[in-house]
PDB file of C-alpha atoms in Angstrom:
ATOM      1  CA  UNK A   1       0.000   0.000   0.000  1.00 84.00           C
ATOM      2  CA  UNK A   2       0.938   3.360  -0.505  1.00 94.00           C
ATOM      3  CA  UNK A   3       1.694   6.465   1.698  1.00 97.00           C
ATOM      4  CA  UNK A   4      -0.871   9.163   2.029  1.00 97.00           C
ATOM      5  CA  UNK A   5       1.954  11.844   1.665  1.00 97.00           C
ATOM      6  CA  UNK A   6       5.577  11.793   0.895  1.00 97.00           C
ATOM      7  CA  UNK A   7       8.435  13.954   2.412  1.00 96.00           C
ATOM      8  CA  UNK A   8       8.380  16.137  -0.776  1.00 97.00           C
ATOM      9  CA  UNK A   9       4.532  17.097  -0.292  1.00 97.00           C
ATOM     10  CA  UNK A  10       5.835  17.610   3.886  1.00 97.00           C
ATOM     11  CA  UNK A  11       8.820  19.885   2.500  1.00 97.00           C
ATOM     12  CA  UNK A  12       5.801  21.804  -0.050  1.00 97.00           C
ATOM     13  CA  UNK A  13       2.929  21.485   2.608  1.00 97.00           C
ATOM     14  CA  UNK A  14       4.713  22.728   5.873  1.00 96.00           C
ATOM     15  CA  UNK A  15       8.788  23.057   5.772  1.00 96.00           C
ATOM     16  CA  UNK A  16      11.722  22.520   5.011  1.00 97.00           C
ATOM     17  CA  UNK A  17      13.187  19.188   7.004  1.00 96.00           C
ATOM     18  CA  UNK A  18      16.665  18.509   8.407  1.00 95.00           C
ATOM     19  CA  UNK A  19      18.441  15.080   7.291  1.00 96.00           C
ATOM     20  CA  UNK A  20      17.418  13.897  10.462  1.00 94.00           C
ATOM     21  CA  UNK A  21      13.537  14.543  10.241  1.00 94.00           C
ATOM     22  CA  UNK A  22      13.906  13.491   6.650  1.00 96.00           C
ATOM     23  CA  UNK A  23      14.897  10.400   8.135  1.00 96.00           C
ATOM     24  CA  UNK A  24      12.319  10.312  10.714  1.00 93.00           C
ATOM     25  CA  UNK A  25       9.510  11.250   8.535  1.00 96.00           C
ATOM     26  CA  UNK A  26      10.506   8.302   5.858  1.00 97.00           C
ATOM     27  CA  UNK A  27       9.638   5.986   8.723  1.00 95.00           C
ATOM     28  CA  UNK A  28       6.667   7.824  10.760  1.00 95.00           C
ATOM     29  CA  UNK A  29       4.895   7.948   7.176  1.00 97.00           C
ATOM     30  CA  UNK A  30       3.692   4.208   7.033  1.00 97.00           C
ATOM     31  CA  UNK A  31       2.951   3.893  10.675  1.00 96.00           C
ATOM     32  CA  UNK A  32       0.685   7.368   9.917  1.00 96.00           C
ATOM     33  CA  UNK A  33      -1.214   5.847   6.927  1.00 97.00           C
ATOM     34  CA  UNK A  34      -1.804   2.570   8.253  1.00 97.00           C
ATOM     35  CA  UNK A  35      -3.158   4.175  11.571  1.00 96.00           C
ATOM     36  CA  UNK A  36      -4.961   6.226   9.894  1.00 96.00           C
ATOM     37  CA  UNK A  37      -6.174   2.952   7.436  1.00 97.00           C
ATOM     38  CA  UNK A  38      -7.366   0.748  10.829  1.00 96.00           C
ATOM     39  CA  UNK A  39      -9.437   4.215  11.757  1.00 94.00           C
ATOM     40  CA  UNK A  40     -11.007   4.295   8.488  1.00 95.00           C
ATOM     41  CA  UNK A  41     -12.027   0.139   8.582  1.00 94.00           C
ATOM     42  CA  UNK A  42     -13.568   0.941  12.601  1.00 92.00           C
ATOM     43  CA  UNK A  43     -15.669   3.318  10.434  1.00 90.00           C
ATOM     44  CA  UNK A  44     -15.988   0.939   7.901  1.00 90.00           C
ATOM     45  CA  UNK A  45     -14.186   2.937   5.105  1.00 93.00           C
ATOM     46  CA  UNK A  46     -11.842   2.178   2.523  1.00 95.00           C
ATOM     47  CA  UNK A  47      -9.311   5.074   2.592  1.00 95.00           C
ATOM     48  CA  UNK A  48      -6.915   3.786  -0.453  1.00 96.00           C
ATOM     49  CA  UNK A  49     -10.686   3.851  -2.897  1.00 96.00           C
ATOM     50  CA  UNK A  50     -12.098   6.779  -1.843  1.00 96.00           C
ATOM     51  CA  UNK A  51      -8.736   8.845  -2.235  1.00 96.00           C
ATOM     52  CA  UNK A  52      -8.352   6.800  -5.608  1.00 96.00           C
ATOM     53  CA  UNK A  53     -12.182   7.878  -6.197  1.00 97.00           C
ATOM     54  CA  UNK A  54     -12.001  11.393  -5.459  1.00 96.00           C
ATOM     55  CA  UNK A  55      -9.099  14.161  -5.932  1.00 97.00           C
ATOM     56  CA  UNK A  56     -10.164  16.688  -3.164  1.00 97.00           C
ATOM     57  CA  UNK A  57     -10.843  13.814  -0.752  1.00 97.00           C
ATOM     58  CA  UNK A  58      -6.895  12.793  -1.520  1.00 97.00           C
ATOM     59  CA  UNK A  59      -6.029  16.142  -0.420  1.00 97.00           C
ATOM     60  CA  UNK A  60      -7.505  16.196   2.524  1.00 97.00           C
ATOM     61  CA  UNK A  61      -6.039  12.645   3.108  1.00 97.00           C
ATOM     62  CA  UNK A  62      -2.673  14.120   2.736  1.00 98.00           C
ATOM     63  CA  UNK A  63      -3.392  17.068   4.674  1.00 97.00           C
ATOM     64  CA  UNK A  64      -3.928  15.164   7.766  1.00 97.00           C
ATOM     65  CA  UNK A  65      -1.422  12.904   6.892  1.00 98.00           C
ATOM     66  CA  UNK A  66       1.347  16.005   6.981  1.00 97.00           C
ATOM     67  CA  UNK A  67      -0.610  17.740  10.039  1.00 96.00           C
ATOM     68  CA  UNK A  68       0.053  14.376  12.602  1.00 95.00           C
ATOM     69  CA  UNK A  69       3.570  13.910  11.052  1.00 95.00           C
ATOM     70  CA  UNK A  70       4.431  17.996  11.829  1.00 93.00           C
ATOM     71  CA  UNK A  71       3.086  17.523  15.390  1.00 89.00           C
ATOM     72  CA  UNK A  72       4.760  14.270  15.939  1.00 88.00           C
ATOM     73  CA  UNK A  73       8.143  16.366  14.665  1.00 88.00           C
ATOM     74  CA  UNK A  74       7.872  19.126  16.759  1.00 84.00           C
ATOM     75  CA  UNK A  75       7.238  17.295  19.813  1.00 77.00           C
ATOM     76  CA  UNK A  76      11.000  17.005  21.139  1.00 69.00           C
ATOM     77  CA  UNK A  77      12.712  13.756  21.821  1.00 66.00           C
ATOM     78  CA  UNK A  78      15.237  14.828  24.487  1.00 67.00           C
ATOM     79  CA  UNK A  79      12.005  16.070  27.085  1.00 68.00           C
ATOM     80  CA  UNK A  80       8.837  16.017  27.580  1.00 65.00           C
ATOM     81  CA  UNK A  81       6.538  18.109  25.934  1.00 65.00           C
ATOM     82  CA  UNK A  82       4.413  20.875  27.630  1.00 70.00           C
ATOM     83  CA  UNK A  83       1.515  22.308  26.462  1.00 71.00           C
ATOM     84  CA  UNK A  84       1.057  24.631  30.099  1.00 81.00           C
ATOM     85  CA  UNK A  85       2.669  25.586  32.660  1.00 83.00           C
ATOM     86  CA  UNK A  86       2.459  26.605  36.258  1.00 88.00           C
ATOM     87  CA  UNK A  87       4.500  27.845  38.696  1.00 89.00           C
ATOM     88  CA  UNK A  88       4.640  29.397  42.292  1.00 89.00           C
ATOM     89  CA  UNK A  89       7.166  30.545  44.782  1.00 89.00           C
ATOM     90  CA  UNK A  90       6.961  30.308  48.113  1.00 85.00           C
ATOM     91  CA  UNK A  91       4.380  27.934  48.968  1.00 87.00           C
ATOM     92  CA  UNK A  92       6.244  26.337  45.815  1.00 90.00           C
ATOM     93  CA  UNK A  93       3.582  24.928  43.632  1.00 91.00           C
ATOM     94  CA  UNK A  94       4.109  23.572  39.940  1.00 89.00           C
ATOM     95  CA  UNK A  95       1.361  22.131  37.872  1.00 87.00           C
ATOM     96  CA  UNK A  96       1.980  21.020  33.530  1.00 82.00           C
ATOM     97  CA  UNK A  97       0.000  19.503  31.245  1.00 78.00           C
ATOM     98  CA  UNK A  98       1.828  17.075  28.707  1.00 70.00           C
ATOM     99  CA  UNK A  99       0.851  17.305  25.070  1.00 67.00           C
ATOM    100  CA  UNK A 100       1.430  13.374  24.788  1.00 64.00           C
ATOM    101  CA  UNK A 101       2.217  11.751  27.993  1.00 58.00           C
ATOM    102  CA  UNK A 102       3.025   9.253  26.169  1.00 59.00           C
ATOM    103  CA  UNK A 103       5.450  10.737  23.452  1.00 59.00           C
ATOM    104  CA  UNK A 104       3.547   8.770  21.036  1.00 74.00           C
ATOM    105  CA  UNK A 105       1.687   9.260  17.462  1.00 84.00           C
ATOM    106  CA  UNK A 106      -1.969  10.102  18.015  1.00 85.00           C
ATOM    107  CA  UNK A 107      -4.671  11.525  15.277  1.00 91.00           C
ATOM    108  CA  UNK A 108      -6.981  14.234  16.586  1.00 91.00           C
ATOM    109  CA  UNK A 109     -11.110  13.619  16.519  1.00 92.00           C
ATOM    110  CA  UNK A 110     -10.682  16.773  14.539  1.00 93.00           C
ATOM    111  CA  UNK A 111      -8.653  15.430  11.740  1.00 94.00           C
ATOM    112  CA  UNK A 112     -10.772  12.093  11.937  1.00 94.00           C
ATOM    113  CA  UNK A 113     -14.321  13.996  11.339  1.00 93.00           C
ATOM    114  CA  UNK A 114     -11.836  16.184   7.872  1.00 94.00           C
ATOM    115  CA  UNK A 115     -11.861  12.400   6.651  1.00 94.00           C
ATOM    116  CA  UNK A 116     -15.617  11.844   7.940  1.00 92.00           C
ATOM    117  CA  UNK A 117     -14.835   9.384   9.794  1.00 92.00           C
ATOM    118  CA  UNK A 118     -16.162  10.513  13.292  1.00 87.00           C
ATOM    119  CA  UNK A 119     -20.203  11.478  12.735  1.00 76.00           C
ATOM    120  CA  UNK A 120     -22.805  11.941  15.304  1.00 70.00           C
ATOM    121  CA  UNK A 121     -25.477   9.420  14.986  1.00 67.00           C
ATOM    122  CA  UNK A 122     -29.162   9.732  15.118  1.00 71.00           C
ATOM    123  CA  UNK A 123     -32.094   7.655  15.819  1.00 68.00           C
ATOM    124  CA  UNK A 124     -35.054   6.535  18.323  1.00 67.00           C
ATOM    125  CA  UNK A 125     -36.957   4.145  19.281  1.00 67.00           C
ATOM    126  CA  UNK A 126     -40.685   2.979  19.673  1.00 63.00           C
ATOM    127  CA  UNK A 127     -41.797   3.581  22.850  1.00 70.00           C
ATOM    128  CA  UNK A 128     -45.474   2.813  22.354  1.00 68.00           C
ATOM    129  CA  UNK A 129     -45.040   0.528  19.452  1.00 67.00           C
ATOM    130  CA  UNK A 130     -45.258   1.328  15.415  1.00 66.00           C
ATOM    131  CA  UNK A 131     -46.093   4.696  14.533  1.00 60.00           C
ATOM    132  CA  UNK A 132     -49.526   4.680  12.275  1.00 64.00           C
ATOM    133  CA  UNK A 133     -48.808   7.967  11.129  1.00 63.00           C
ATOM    134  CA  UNK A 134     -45.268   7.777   9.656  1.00 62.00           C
ATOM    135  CA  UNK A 135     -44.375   3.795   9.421  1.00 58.00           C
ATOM    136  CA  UNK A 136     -41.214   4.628   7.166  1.00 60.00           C
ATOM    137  CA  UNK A 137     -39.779   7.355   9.885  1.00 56.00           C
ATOM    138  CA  UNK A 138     -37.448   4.380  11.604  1.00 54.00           C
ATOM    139  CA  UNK A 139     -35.018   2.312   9.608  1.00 53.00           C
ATOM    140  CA  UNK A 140     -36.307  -1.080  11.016  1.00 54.00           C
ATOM    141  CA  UNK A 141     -34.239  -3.341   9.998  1.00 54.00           C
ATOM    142  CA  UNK A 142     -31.052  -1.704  11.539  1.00 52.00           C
ATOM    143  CA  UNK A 143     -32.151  -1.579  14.986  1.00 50.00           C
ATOM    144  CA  UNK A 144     -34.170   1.847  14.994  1.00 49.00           C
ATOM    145  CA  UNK A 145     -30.558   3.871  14.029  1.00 49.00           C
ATOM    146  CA  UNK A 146     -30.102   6.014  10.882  1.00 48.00           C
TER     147      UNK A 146
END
């Protein structure tokens, strides 16, 4: 299978790369697609034919794909990543919040619901049996949800 994005469209898309985030980037790429495959399939969508099937979708597809691999660059290797900090003095009080705790890749619900992959559902159910009025309102025949 085939990356979403290559280093070229991460060079064109966001910036230029050092050898050593070239070198990172050639091997966060596949781990990034295939993540972002195993969403799709949850969702019950084939990522490789709808990009095939449609050029803005692609895009988008490599949109996200560059957006998790820039924020999976810039978190630093060497420390821990802070998104806030808090400090005090002489009580001495220090509170931070970690962007990762675990230093790992993860995919916002954000960049999931660009790919339409995360969707709020709808439905109901019968309380007081069928209704006379509207029998087609309900999908029946997958448990009551749209």
């Amino acid at each position: 299978m085939q990356n979403f994005a290559t280093t070229d469209d991460i060079i064109k898309l966001w910036r230029p790369l050092t050898n050593e985030e070239i070198t990172r980037a050639t091997a966060l790429l596949p781990v990034i697609s295939d993540t972002l495959r195993v969403e799709a399939d949850k969702a019950g969508v084939d990522l490789d034919q709808k990009s095939n099937d449609n050029m803005a979708y692609a895009n988008v597809l490599k949109s996200v794909t560059v957006d998790v691999l820039a924020r999976t660059l810039m978190t630093p290797t060497d420390k821990e990543p802070m998104t806030q900090e808090s400090q005090s003095a002489l009580g001495y009080s220090w509170s931070g919040t970690f962007l990762s705790p675990g230093g790992g890749l993860f995919i916002k619900k954000d960049e999931l619901k660009r790919l339409g992959l995360k969707r709020q559902k709808i439905g109901g159910r019968h309380l007081y049996g069928e209704d006379t009025w509207h029998p087609s309102y309900f999908d029946y025949q997958n448990d009551y949800w749209l």
